[in-house]
């Protein structure tokens, strides 16, 4: 549940870089997603066909501040998004490093504090840093979106132990893996760790068959969550026989 909204699908899908509006439309349907992210820059370039897809998708729109590098720029973009999409939801990105697209933690917390005070329901794109996470919650965020790896890299969950620690530390907070996911198996792994959802874009949009890939991700996220809920067996350092010794035949 995110800000009081309960969703059936735990996959969130981006809407950029698709080869055509029809492919985007079909990928959204195939994925089963109920939340799609939209950048104001993308919306501005997409024209009527793109706006029609957003309107007809039946999905919740999560605008984002992609490409913003300062507090002022992010806040202004969020305010424009609220007017344009008529939603208080905002995925907050404040980029601090040009090569890795790593978020600027100081600007991120400041922008989150301003937006939360202004009535926004903020989904902050952050790292697995626990202190930054704490500061974002103190600022008013009720969701955290740690990266799996740099945006568009497809590296998957690059710091598994750090993400496990974050999941344990913020046990009651919805956590969404955002960025870096390149394969359905990586999304499934995130869900098996207990994360609440996965947000991705490039892995679907740039696939040879985006529609088939969207469907694969939808199934992977569902399977991963089901496995987590069922209770995964603990890892062992040594082998453990599944067949008991007692009852075996004794050969003289």
Short mmCIF file of C-alpha atoms in Angstrom, two decimals:
data_model
loop_
_atom_site.label_atom_id
_atom_site.label_comp_id
_atom_site.label_asym_id
_atom_site.label_seq_id
_atom_site.Cartn_x
_atom_site.Cartn_y
_atom_site.Cartn_z
CA UNK A 1 0.00 0.00 0.00
CA UNK A 2 1.35 3.42 -1.00
CA UNK A 3 -0.07 6.49 0.73
CA UNK A 4 -3.32 4.67 1.43
CA UNK A 5 -3.68 3.28 -2.10
CA UNK A 6 -3.73 -0.50 -2.38
CA UNK A 7 -2.57 -2.00 -5.66
CA UNK A 8 -2.86 -5.50 -7.07
CA UNK A 9 0.26 -5.32 -9.23
CA UNK A 10 3.69 -4.79 -7.68
CA UNK A 11 5.29 -3.74 -10.97
CA UNK A 12 5.61 -0.06 -11.85
CA UNK A 13 6.48 0.73 -15.44
CA UNK A 14 8.16 3.70 -17.08
CA UNK A 15 6.88 5.12 -20.36
CA UNK A 16 10.00 6.45 -22.10
CA UNK A 17 12.02 5.15 -25.08
CA UNK A 18 9.41 2.80 -26.56
CA UNK A 19 9.62 2.32 -30.33
CA UNK A 20 6.03 3.45 -30.92
CA UNK A 21 2.91 4.55 -29.03
CA UNK A 22 1.19 1.26 -29.87
CA UNK A 23 4.05 -0.78 -28.46
CA UNK A 24 3.90 1.28 -25.27
CA UNK A 25 0.16 0.73 -25.04
CA UNK A 26 0.52 -3.03 -25.53
CA UNK A 27 3.42 -3.28 -23.06
CA UNK A 28 1.43 -1.53 -20.33
CA UNK A 29 -1.43 -3.98 -20.85
CA UNK A 30 0.84 -7.05 -20.98
CA UNK A 31 2.72 -6.09 -17.81
CA UNK A 32 -0.41 -5.89 -15.69
CA UNK A 33 0.94 -2.74 -14.06
CA UNK A 34 -1.34 -0.29 -12.30
CA UNK A 35 1.22 2.52 -11.98
CA UNK A 36 3.09 4.18 -14.83
CA UNK A 37 5.73 6.86 -14.42
CA UNK A 38 5.81 9.91 -16.64
CA UNK A 39 8.42 12.62 -17.01
CA UNK A 40 7.22 16.11 -17.84
CA UNK A 41 9.87 16.19 -20.58
CA UNK A 42 8.49 12.97 -22.07
CA UNK A 43 4.89 14.18 -21.83
CA UNK A 44 5.81 17.37 -23.58
CA UNK A 45 7.41 15.53 -26.49
CA UNK A 46 4.85 12.73 -26.81
CA UNK A 47 1.99 14.71 -28.31
CA UNK A 48 -1.64 13.65 -28.47
CA UNK A 49 -0.90 9.95 -29.01
CA UNK A 50 1.09 9.75 -25.80
CA UNK A 51 -1.54 11.62 -23.78
CA UNK A 52 -4.21 9.30 -25.16
CA UNK A 53 -2.25 6.28 -23.92
CA UNK A 54 -2.01 7.77 -20.45
CA UNK A 55 -5.71 8.52 -20.41
CA UNK A 56 -6.78 5.09 -21.69
CA UNK A 57 -4.36 2.97 -19.66
CA UNK A 58 -6.47 2.97 -16.51
CA UNK A 59 -3.23 3.23 -14.54
CA UNK A 60 -2.30 5.55 -11.73
CA UNK A 61 0.08 8.22 -13.03
CA UNK A 62 3.29 8.74 -11.06
CA UNK A 63 4.93 11.87 -12.50
CA UNK A 64 8.66 12.18 -11.94
CA UNK A 65 11.23 14.92 -11.80
CA UNK A 66 13.71 13.10 -14.03
CA UNK A 67 16.62 15.23 -15.17
CA UNK A 68 16.47 17.69 -12.28
CA UNK A 69 19.78 18.61 -10.63
CA UNK A 70 18.73 21.14 -7.99
CA UNK A 71 16.14 21.57 -5.28
CA UNK A 72 14.52 24.49 -7.05
CA UNK A 73 14.29 22.66 -10.36
CA UNK A 74 12.80 19.53 -8.76
CA UNK A 75 10.24 21.44 -6.70
CA UNK A 76 9.13 23.54 -9.67
CA UNK A 77 8.81 20.45 -11.87
CA UNK A 78 6.77 18.67 -9.19
CA UNK A 79 4.40 21.62 -8.90
CA UNK A 80 3.92 21.66 -12.67
CA UNK A 81 3.28 17.92 -12.66
CA UNK A 82 0.59 18.25 -9.99
CA UNK A 83 -1.28 20.78 -12.11
CA UNK A 84 -0.87 18.80 -15.32
CA UNK A 85 -1.76 15.34 -14.02
CA UNK A 86 -4.02 16.33 -11.11
CA UNK A 87 -2.21 14.09 -8.62
CA UNK A 88 -0.31 14.63 -5.39
CA UNK A 89 1.96 11.66 -6.16
CA UNK A 90 5.47 12.55 -7.30
CA UNK A 91 8.55 10.47 -7.89
CA UNK A 92 11.30 12.76 -6.69
CA UNK A 93 14.66 12.64 -8.47
CA UNK A 94 17.45 15.12 -7.77
CA UNK A 95 20.50 13.93 -9.65
CA UNK A 96 23.91 14.65 -8.12
CA UNK A 97 26.36 12.85 -10.39
CA UNK A 98 26.33 13.12 -14.18
CA UNK A 99 27.90 9.72 -14.91
CA UNK A 100 26.18 7.44 -12.40
CA UNK A 101 22.98 9.50 -12.11
CA UNK A 102 23.25 8.92 -8.38
CA UNK A 103 20.86 11.10 -6.38
CA UNK A 104 22.18 14.06 -4.44
CA UNK A 105 21.21 13.06 -0.87
CA UNK A 106 21.35 16.58 0.55
CA UNK A 107 19.24 18.17 -2.16
CA UNK A 108 16.91 15.15 -2.18
CA UNK A 109 16.08 15.49 1.51
CA UNK A 110 15.59 19.25 1.22
CA UNK A 111 13.31 18.92 -1.80
CA UNK A 112 11.36 16.13 -0.10
CA UNK A 113 10.80 18.30 2.97
CA UNK A 114 9.48 21.18 0.84
CA UNK A 115 7.18 18.97 -1.22
CA UNK A 116 5.80 16.98 1.74
CA UNK A 117 4.99 20.25 3.51
CA UNK A 118 3.18 21.35 0.34
CA UNK A 119 0.90 18.31 0.38
CA UNK A 120 2.76 16.06 -2.06
CA UNK A 121 3.00 12.30 -1.53
CA UNK A 122 6.64 11.79 -2.34
CA UNK A 123 8.32 8.68 -3.76
CA UNK A 124 12.03 9.57 -3.39
CA UNK A 125 14.64 7.96 -5.64
CA UNK A 126 17.51 7.29 -3.26
CA UNK A 127 20.36 4.88 -2.53
CA UNK A 128 20.47 2.10 0.06
CA UNK A 129 22.00 4.50 2.61
CA UNK A 130 20.14 4.07 5.91
CA UNK A 131 20.82 7.59 7.19
CA UNK A 132 19.46 9.18 4.04
CA UNK A 133 16.42 6.93 4.35
CA UNK A 134 15.85 8.08 7.92
CA UNK A 135 16.11 11.72 6.90
CA UNK A 136 13.61 11.23 4.09
CA UNK A 137 11.11 9.68 6.49
CA UNK A 138 11.65 12.55 8.91
CA UNK A 139 10.96 14.93 6.01
CA UNK A 140 7.54 13.34 5.58
CA UNK A 141 8.05 10.59 2.99
CA UNK A 142 6.17 7.35 3.64
CA UNK A 143 7.83 5.39 0.81
CA UNK A 144 11.49 4.88 -0.10
CA UNK A 145 12.77 3.94 -3.56
CA UNK A 146 16.38 2.69 -3.35
CA UNK A 147 18.24 2.03 -6.58
CA UNK A 148 19.32 -1.45 -7.53
CA UNK A 149 22.04 -0.02 -9.76
CA UNK A 150 22.56 3.13 -11.85
CA UNK A 151 19.63 4.11 -14.07
CA UNK A 152 19.56 2.23 -17.36
CA UNK A 153 22.59 0.06 -16.51
CA UNK A 154 20.80 -3.29 -16.26
CA UNK A 155 23.22 -4.40 -13.54
CA UNK A 156 20.46 -5.57 -11.23
CA UNK A 157 20.88 -5.60 -7.45
CA UNK A 158 24.47 -4.44 -7.18
CA UNK A 159 24.60 -4.22 -3.36
CA UNK A 160 22.51 -7.14 -2.18
CA UNK A 161 23.67 -7.04 1.43
CA UNK A 162 23.04 -3.31 1.65
CA UNK A 163 19.54 -3.76 0.27
CA UNK A 164 18.84 -6.64 2.66
CA UNK A 165 19.93 -4.44 5.55
CA UNK A 166 17.69 -1.64 4.33
CA UNK A 167 14.72 -3.99 4.06
CA UNK A 168 15.30 -5.20 7.61
CA UNK A 169 15.93 -1.73 9.04
CA UNK A 170 12.79 -0.19 7.50
CA UNK A 171 10.55 -3.15 8.22
CA UNK A 172 7.31 -1.18 8.24
CA UNK A 173 8.06 1.14 5.33
CA UNK A 174 7.07 0.37 1.71
CA UNK A 175 10.29 -0.03 -0.29
CA UNK A 176 10.43 -0.02 -4.09
CA UNK A 177 13.51 -1.05 -6.05
CA UNK A 178 13.96 1.70 -8.63
CA UNK A 179 16.55 1.72 -11.41
CA UNK A 180 19.14 -0.71 -12.71
CA UNK A 181 16.91 -3.74 -13.21
CA UNK A 182 17.78 -5.46 -16.49
CA UNK A 183 16.19 -8.92 -16.34
CA UNK A 184 13.04 -10.52 -14.92
CA UNK A 185 15.22 -12.71 -12.69
CA UNK A 186 16.61 -9.57 -11.03
CA UNK A 187 13.12 -8.25 -10.37
CA UNK A 188 12.13 -11.61 -8.93
CA UNK A 189 15.17 -11.56 -6.63
CA UNK A 190 14.13 -8.15 -5.29
CA UNK A 191 10.65 -9.41 -4.54
CA UNK A 192 12.00 -12.56 -2.88
CA UNK A 193 13.97 -10.26 -0.53
CA UNK A 194 10.71 -8.69 0.62
CA UNK A 195 10.64 -5.45 -1.33
CA UNK A 196 7.15 -4.17 -2.00
CA UNK A 197 7.45 -3.34 -5.69
CA UNK A 198 9.86 -2.84 -8.58
CA UNK A 199 9.97 0.13 -10.94
CA UNK A 200 11.71 -0.21 -14.30
CA UNK A 201 11.71 1.19 -17.81
CA UNK A 202 14.69 0.56 -20.07
CA UNK A 203 14.71 -3.24 -19.73
CA UNK A 204 11.24 -3.35 -21.28
CA UNK A 205 11.35 -0.38 -23.65
CA UNK A 206 14.65 -1.43 -25.26
CA UNK A 207 13.93 -5.17 -25.50
CA UNK A 208 13.66 -6.79 -28.92
CA UNK A 209 10.05 -7.51 -28.02
CA UNK A 210 8.94 -4.98 -25.40
CA UNK A 211 5.47 -6.47 -25.06
CA UNK A 212 6.77 -9.98 -24.35
CA UNK A 213 9.36 -8.57 -21.94
CA UNK A 214 6.70 -6.56 -20.10
CA UNK A 215 4.69 -9.74 -19.67
CA UNK A 216 7.77 -11.60 -18.40
CA UNK A 217 8.47 -8.91 -15.81
CA UNK A 218 4.88 -8.95 -14.63
CA UNK A 219 5.05 -12.69 -14.05
CA UNK A 220 8.48 -12.50 -12.41
CA UNK A 221 7.34 -9.90 -9.88
CA UNK A 222 4.25 -11.96 -9.06
CA UNK A 223 6.31 -15.14 -8.63
CA UNK A 224 8.93 -13.43 -6.49
CA UNK A 225 6.35 -11.99 -4.13
CA UNK A 226 4.57 -15.35 -3.87
CA UNK A 227 7.87 -17.02 -2.99
CA UNK A 228 8.58 -14.43 -0.30
CA UNK A 229 5.11 -14.87 1.18
CA UNK A 230 5.47 -18.67 1.14
CA UNK A 231 8.72 -18.49 3.10
CA UNK A 232 12.01 -19.25 1.37
CA UNK A 233 14.23 -21.91 2.89
CA UNK A 234 17.31 -20.56 4.70
CA UNK A 235 20.69 -20.89 3.02
CA UNK A 236 23.08 -23.45 4.52
CA UNK A 237 26.85 -23.60 4.60
CA UNK A 238 26.78 -27.40 4.36
CA UNK A 239 24.75 -29.96 2.47
CA UNK A 240 21.68 -31.43 4.18
CA UNK A 241 20.29 -34.72 2.88
CA UNK A 242 16.59 -34.65 2.01
CA UNK A 243 16.31 -38.43 2.54
CA UNK A 244 16.54 -39.55 6.22
CA UNK A 245 19.16 -42.08 7.29
CA UNK A 246 16.75 -43.99 9.47
CA UNK A 247 14.84 -46.65 7.59
CA UNK A 248 17.54 -47.33 5.03
CA UNK A 249 18.46 -50.90 4.30
CA UNK A 250 21.48 -52.29 6.16
CA UNK A 251 23.81 -54.19 3.85
CA UNK A 252 26.04 -56.72 5.58
#
